[in-house]
Amino acid sequence: DQQVKQNSPSLSVQEGRISILNCDYTNSMFDYFLWYKKYPAEGPTFLISISSIKDKNEDGRFTVFLNKSAKHLSLHIVPSQPGDSAVYFCAASTTFSSGSARQLTFGSGTQLTVLP
Amino acid sequence: DTGVSQDPRHKITKRGQNVTFRCDPISEHNRLYWYRQTLGQGPEFLTYFQNEAQLEKSRLLSDRFSAERPKGSFSTLEIQRTEQGDSAMYLCASSPQDEQFFGPGTRLTVL
């Protein structure tokens, strides 16, 4: 049972326009959410995060929105650039039962292609 | 480069053989994680270390898998009697707090 879902395997946008990547989750225990970007032959790179006590977090061209009632989050990239072309993973986290750290549960990713 | 490093980057083995992967985390990070990623999926958590203590293990981590972090620095992941279903990318990550920093991964192919 997938607890974190990214229903769009791919997305293409024109350079300069807005990219919107979506993510849905089912586990109400998730209280911290992250977006990672992955280029081929590299590991995922942390992009931006949001705590469940917030509904928006912004960092430069990247903004993450959280709708807890809908169990939905989205990543907005504006303006989109060709260098943003990558696979984007949504991740949701809870604290391990040991209380020692956080466990990340990832979605299956969305391939973003920004066309020049 | 002070990021997370993994060795080897690629490993091809025959079914039934044992393989071992190494992860060197960012030096000041006491938390270390192993993940497995298959084609078209996101990373799946395998196990977690805080310093040298293995505190969490996923049910995905079968008895053929074992991980160590003997001195609280580098870690190894060993797979015994490999099966074709073990073919995947094995990712290591380290963290000081909530954000995890990933290495480039080791791609395992079991023939």
mmCIF file of C-alpha atoms in Angstrom:
data_model
loop_
_atom_site.group_PDB
_atom_site.id
_atom_site.type_symbol
_atom_site.label_atom_id
_atom_site.label_comp_id
_atom_site.label_asym_id
_atom_site.label_seq_id
_atom_site.Cartn_x
_atom_site.Cartn_y
_atom_site.Cartn_z
ATOM 1 C CA ASP A 1 0.000 0.000 0.000
ATOM 2 C CA GLN A 2 1.614 3.220 -1.170
ATOM 3 C CA GLN A 3 1.429 5.798 1.571
ATOM 4 C CA VAL A 4 2.909 8.540 -0.619
ATOM 5 C CA LYS A 5 1.727 8.884 -4.191
ATOM 6 C CA GLN A 6 2.913 10.970 -7.082
ATOM 7 C CA ASN A 7 0.332 10.263 -9.740
ATOM 8 C CA SER A 8 2.052 12.054 -12.613
ATOM 9 C CA PRO A 9 5.089 10.110 -13.848
ATOM 10 C CA SER A 10 6.094 12.990 -16.102
ATOM 11 C CA LEU A 11 5.517 16.690 -16.677
ATOM 12 C CA SER A 12 6.726 19.008 -19.450
ATOM 13 C CA VAL A 13 6.687 22.796 -19.196
ATOM 14 C CA GLN A 14 8.103 25.677 -21.189
ATOM 15 C CA GLU A 15 11.067 27.586 -19.863
ATOM 16 C CA GLY A 16 9.921 30.588 -17.841
ATOM 17 C CA ARG A 17 6.541 29.097 -16.990
ATOM 18 C CA ILE A 18 5.442 27.593 -13.684
ATOM 19 C CA SER A 19 5.983 23.902 -12.893
ATOM 20 C CA ILE A 20 3.582 22.350 -10.405
ATOM 21 C CA LEU A 21 4.369 18.909 -9.034
ATOM 22 C CA ASN A 22 1.821 17.157 -6.865
ATOM 23 C CA CYS A 23 1.949 14.597 -4.084
ATOM 24 C CA ASP A 24 -0.728 12.877 -2.000
ATOM 25 C CA TYR A 25 -0.314 10.928 1.208
ATOM 26 C CA THR A 26 -2.558 8.706 3.267
ATOM 27 C CA ASN A 27 -0.896 8.431 6.682
ATOM 28 C CA SER A 28 -2.067 11.202 9.000
ATOM 29 C CA MET A 29 0.938 10.535 11.249
ATOM 30 C CA PHE A 30 3.261 12.161 8.709
ATOM 31 C CA ASP A 31 4.297 15.511 10.134
ATOM 32 C CA TYR A 32 7.210 16.658 7.989
ATOM 33 C CA PHE A 33 7.458 16.699 4.236
ATOM 34 C CA LEU A 34 10.372 17.078 1.856
ATOM 35 C CA TRP A 35 11.068 17.371 -1.840
ATOM 36 C CA TYR A 36 14.175 15.884 -3.403
ATOM 37 C CA LYS A 37 15.541 16.338 -6.890
ATOM 38 C CA LYS A 38 17.463 13.611 -8.674
ATOM 39 C CA TYR A 39 19.668 13.822 -11.750
ATOM 40 C CA PRO A 40 20.743 10.654 -13.593
ATOM 41 C CA ALA A 41 23.662 8.800 -11.978
ATOM 42 C CA GLU A 42 23.399 10.907 -8.822
ATOM 43 C CA GLY A 43 21.675 10.422 -5.490
ATOM 44 C CA PRO A 44 18.616 12.489 -4.548
ATOM 45 C CA THR A 45 19.407 16.054 -3.479
ATOM 46 C CA PHE A 46 17.360 17.822 -0.814
ATOM 47 C CA LEU A 47 15.387 20.746 -2.220
ATOM 48 C CA ILE A 48 12.869 22.101 0.270
ATOM 49 C CA SER A 49 10.801 20.959 3.234
ATOM 50 C CA ILE A 50 7.728 21.912 5.222
ATOM 51 C CA SER A 51 6.486 21.099 8.690
ATOM 52 C CA SER A 52 2.870 20.108 9.187
ATOM 53 C CA ILE A 53 2.313 23.205 11.304
ATOM 54 C CA LYS A 54 2.794 25.353 8.215
ATOM 55 C CA ASP A 55 0.930 25.545 4.930
ATOM 56 C CA LYS A 56 3.606 27.206 2.825
ATOM 57 C CA ASN A 57 7.371 27.406 2.651
ATOM 58 C CA GLU A 58 9.293 29.375 0.074
ATOM 59 C CA ASP A 59 12.929 29.272 -0.963
ATOM 60 C CA GLY A 60 13.830 31.325 -3.999
ATOM 61 C CA ARG A 61 12.099 29.903 -7.066
ATOM 62 C CA PHE A 62 10.726 26.948 -5.082
ATOM 63 C CA THR A 63 7.572 26.985 -2.966
ATOM 64 C CA VAL A 64 5.968 24.029 -1.242
ATOM 65 C CA PHE A 65 2.311 24.118 -0.260
ATOM 66 C CA LEU A 66 0.721 21.757 2.245
ATOM 67 C CA ASN A 67 -3.012 21.071 2.529
ATOM 68 C CA LYS A 68 -3.351 18.834 5.570
ATOM 69 C CA SER A 69 -7.094 18.349 5.298
ATOM 70 C CA ALA A 70 -6.681 17.036 1.769
ATOM 71 C CA LYS A 71 -3.415 15.226 2.603
ATOM 72 C CA HIS A 72 -1.872 16.925 -0.395
ATOM 73 C CA LEU A 73 1.280 18.848 -1.045
ATOM 74 C CA SER A 74 2.656 20.520 -4.114
ATOM 75 C CA LEU A 75 5.920 21.982 -5.287
ATOM 76 C CA HIS A 76 5.846 25.118 -7.420
ATOM 77 C CA ILE A 77 8.870 26.140 -9.438
ATOM 78 C CA VAL A 78 8.706 29.576 -10.999
ATOM 79 C CA PRO A 79 10.170 30.489 -13.350
ATOM 80 C CA SER A 80 11.158 27.033 -14.591
ATOM 81 C CA GLN A 81 14.605 26.653 -16.113
ATOM 82 C CA PRO A 82 16.062 23.901 -18.334
ATOM 83 C CA GLY A 83 18.444 22.983 -15.490
ATOM 84 C CA ASP A 84 15.414 22.061 -13.388
ATOM 85 C CA SER A 85 14.837 19.031 -15.614
ATOM 86 C CA ALA A 86 15.164 16.074 -13.248
ATOM 87 C CA VAL A 87 13.122 13.526 -11.324
ATOM 88 C CA TYR A 88 11.408 15.060 -8.311
ATOM 89 C CA PHE A 89 10.558 12.902 -5.312
ATOM 90 C CA CYS A 90 8.116 13.813 -2.606
ATOM 91 C CA ALA A 91 8.888 12.340 0.830
ATOM 92 C CA ALA A 92 6.852 12.263 4.016
ATOM 93 C CA SER A 93 8.249 11.529 7.425
ATOM 94 C CA THR A 94 7.373 10.385 10.911
ATOM 95 C CA THR A 95 9.589 9.789 13.887
ATOM 96 C CA PHE A 96 10.856 6.243 14.329
ATOM 97 C CA SER A 97 9.260 4.345 17.196
ATOM 98 C CA SER A 98 12.638 4.586 18.949
ATOM 99 C CA GLY A 99 12.292 8.356 18.801
ATOM 100 C CA SER A 100 15.829 8.618 17.515
ATOM 101 C CA ALA A 101 15.308 10.058 14.054
ATOM 102 C CA ARG A 102 12.843 10.365 11.198
ATOM 103 C CA GLN A 103 11.820 7.746 8.686
ATOM 104 C CA LEU A 104 11.254 8.981 5.141
ATOM 105 C CA THR A 105 8.629 7.432 2.883
ATOM 106 C CA PHE A 106 9.087 8.405 -0.749
ATOM 107 C CA GLY A 107 6.712 8.709 -3.665
ATOM 108 C CA SER A 108 7.587 7.167 -7.020
ATOM 109 C CA GLY A 109 8.781 10.434 -8.532
ATOM 110 C CA THR A 110 7.815 12.786 -11.357
ATOM 111 C CA GLN A 111 10.129 13.402 -14.300
ATOM 112 C CA LEU A 112 10.097 17.129 -15.011
ATOM 113 C CA THR A 113 11.267 18.315 -18.415
ATOM 114 C CA VAL A 114 11.672 22.036 -18.949
ATOM 115 C CA LEU A 115 11.699 22.847 -22.640
ATOM 116 C CA PRO A 116 13.823 25.775 -23.864
ATOM 117 C CA ASP B 1 34.321 16.586 -1.958
ATOM 118 C CA THR B 2 32.732 16.341 1.497
ATOM 119 C CA GLY B 3 29.495 14.652 0.445
ATOM 120 C CA VAL B 4 28.345 11.084 1.040
ATOM 121 C CA SER B 5 30.385 8.590 -0.971
ATOM 122 C CA GLN B 6 29.580 5.008 -1.889
ATOM 123 C CA ASP B 7 31.724 2.233 -3.271
ATOM 124 C CA PRO B 8 31.487 0.546 -5.680
ATOM 125 C CA ARG B 9 29.240 2.534 -7.987
ATOM 126 C CA HIS B 10 28.321 -0.556 -9.960
ATOM 127 C CA LYS B 11 28.396 -4.251 -9.089
ATOM 128 C CA ILE B 12 27.496 -7.175 -11.310
ATOM 129 C CA THR B 13 27.338 -10.551 -9.638
ATOM 130 C CA LYS B 14 25.983 -14.012 -10.216
ATOM 131 C CA ARG B 15 23.034 -15.347 -8.307
ATOM 132 C CA GLY B 16 24.114 -16.980 -5.064
ATOM 133 C CA GLN B 17 27.200 -14.833 -4.564
ATOM 134 C CA ASN B 18 27.752 -12.492 -1.630
ATOM 135 C CA VAL B 19 28.276 -8.772 -2.152
ATOM 136 C CA THR B 20 29.306 -5.958 0.167
ATOM 137 C CA PHE B 21 28.839 -2.227 -0.330
ATOM 138 C CA ARG B 22 30.493 0.591 1.559
ATOM 139 C CA CYS B 23 29.159 4.023 2.529
ATOM 140 C CA ASP B 24 31.195 6.928 3.867
ATOM 141 C CA PRO B 25 28.862 9.549 5.339
ATOM 142 C CA ILE B 26 29.511 13.240 5.813
ATOM 143 C CA SER B 27 31.996 13.225 8.680
ATOM 144 C CA GLU B 28 30.034 15.181 11.266
ATOM 145 C CA HIS B 29 26.765 13.280 10.691
ATOM 146 C CA ASN B 30 25.976 10.686 13.345
ATOM 147 C CA ARG B 31 22.871 9.351 11.573
ATOM 148 C CA LEU B 32 23.212 6.949 8.639
ATOM 149 C CA TYR B 33 20.518 5.293 6.537
ATOM 150 C CA TRP B 34 20.399 2.641 3.832
ATOM 151 C CA TYR B 35 17.719 2.618 1.136
ATOM 152 C CA ARG B 36 16.925 0.478 -1.883
ATOM 153 C CA GLN B 37 15.505 1.919 -5.081
ATOM 154 C CA THR B 38 14.075 -0.101 -7.955
ATOM 155 C CA LEU B 39 13.193 1.170 -11.405
ATOM 156 C CA GLY B 40 10.281 3.596 -11.428
ATOM 157 C CA GLN B 41 10.043 3.742 -7.656
ATOM 158 C CA GLY B 42 11.282 6.035 -4.943
ATOM 159 C CA PRO B 43 13.875 4.974 -2.384
ATOM 160 C CA GLU B 44 12.627 2.476 0.225
ATOM 161 C CA PHE B 45 14.052 2.553 3.739
ATOM 162 C CA LEU B 46 16.116 -0.458 4.800
ATOM 163 C CA THR B 47 17.925 0.386 8.027
ATOM 164 C CA TYR B 48 19.142 3.230 10.251
ATOM 165 C CA PHE B 49 22.201 3.742 12.446
ATOM 166 C CA GLN B 50 22.822 6.326 15.112
ATOM 167 C CA ASN B 51 26.565 6.299 15.576
ATOM 168 C CA GLU B 52 27.456 2.580 15.723
ATOM 169 C CA ALA B 53 24.051 1.412 16.945
ATOM 170 C CA GLN B 54 21.609 -0.078 14.435
ATOM 171 C CA LEU B 55 18.346 1.295 15.816
ATOM 172 C CA GLU B 56 15.839 0.574 13.062
ATOM 173 C CA LYS B 57 15.360 -2.155 10.459
ATOM 174 C CA SER B 58 12.654 -2.393 7.824
ATOM 175 C CA ARG B 59 10.741 -5.589 7.220
ATOM 176 C CA LEU B 60 12.261 -5.330 3.724
ATOM 177 C CA LEU B 61 15.606 -6.250 5.265
ATOM 178 C CA SER B 62 15.579 -10.029 4.960
ATOM 179 C CA ASP B 63 17.912 -12.345 6.859
ATOM 180 C CA ARG B 64 20.269 -12.326 3.886
ATOM 181 C CA PHE B 65 20.958 -8.639 4.453
ATOM 182 C CA SER B 66 23.225 -7.360 7.188
ATOM 183 C CA ALA B 67 24.550 -3.886 7.854
ATOM 184 C CA GLU B 68 27.254 -2.640 10.177
ATOM 185 C CA ARG B 69 28.742 0.649 11.255
ATOM 186 C CA PRO B 70 31.509 -0.547 13.552
ATOM 187 C CA LYS B 71 33.118 2.718 14.579
ATOM 188 C CA GLY B 72 30.237 5.037 13.960
ATOM 189 C CA SER B 73 31.811 6.342 10.763
ATOM 190 C CA PHE B 74 31.601 4.299 7.524
ATOM 191 C CA SER B 75 28.991 1.584 7.071
ATOM 192 C CA THR B 76 28.792 -1.639 5.086
ATOM 193 C CA LEU B 77 25.776 -3.436 3.675
ATOM 194 C CA GLU B 78 26.228 -7.108 2.851
ATOM 195 C CA ILE B 79 23.841 -9.258 0.855
ATOM 196 C CA GLN B 80 24.389 -12.993 1.111
ATOM 197 C CA ARG B 81 23.261 -15.525 -1.485
ATOM 198 C CA THR B 82 22.093 -12.823 -3.874
ATOM 199 C CA GLU B 83 18.893 -13.314 -5.839
ATOM 200 C CA GLN B 84 17.802 -11.662 -9.078
ATOM 201 C CA GLY B 85 15.206 -9.722 -7.104
ATOM 202 C CA ASP B 86 18.025 -7.994 -5.233
ATOM 203 C CA SER B 87 18.937 -6.079 -8.395
ATOM 204 C CA ALA B 88 18.421 -2.426 -7.490
ATOM 205 C CA MET B 89 20.162 0.814 -6.621
ATOM 206 C CA TYR B 90 21.343 0.824 -3.011
ATOM 207 C CA LEU B 91 21.504 4.331 -1.570
ATOM 208 C CA CYS B 92 23.156 5.542 1.589
ATOM 209 C CA ALA B 93 22.240 8.794 3.318
ATOM 210 C CA SER B 94 23.498 10.645 6.358
ATOM 211 C CA SER B 95 22.012 13.459 8.389
ATOM 212 C CA PRO B 96 22.688 15.768 11.296
ATOM 213 C CA GLN B 97 18.962 16.329 11.857
ATOM 214 C CA ASP B 98 15.884 15.870 9.670
ATOM 215 C CA GLU B 99 17.326 16.492 6.221
ATOM 216 C CA GLN B 100 19.040 13.471 4.743
ATOM 217 C CA PHE B 101 21.934 13.807 2.317
ATOM 218 C CA PHE B 102 22.261 11.008 -0.180
ATOM 219 C CA GLY B 103 25.232 9.393 -1.830
ATOM 220 C CA PRO B 104 25.294 8.487 -5.534
ATOM 221 C CA GLY B 105 24.307 4.883 -4.848
ATOM 222 C CA THR B 106 25.608 1.450 -5.797
ATOM 223 C CA ARG B 107 23.799 -0.200 -8.685
ATOM 224 C CA LEU B 108 23.626 -3.956 -8.180
ATOM 225 C CA THR B 109 22.841 -6.306 -11.029
ATOM 226 C CA VAL B 110 22.343 -9.972 -10.178
ATOM 227 C CA LEU B 111 22.589 -12.273 -13.200
#
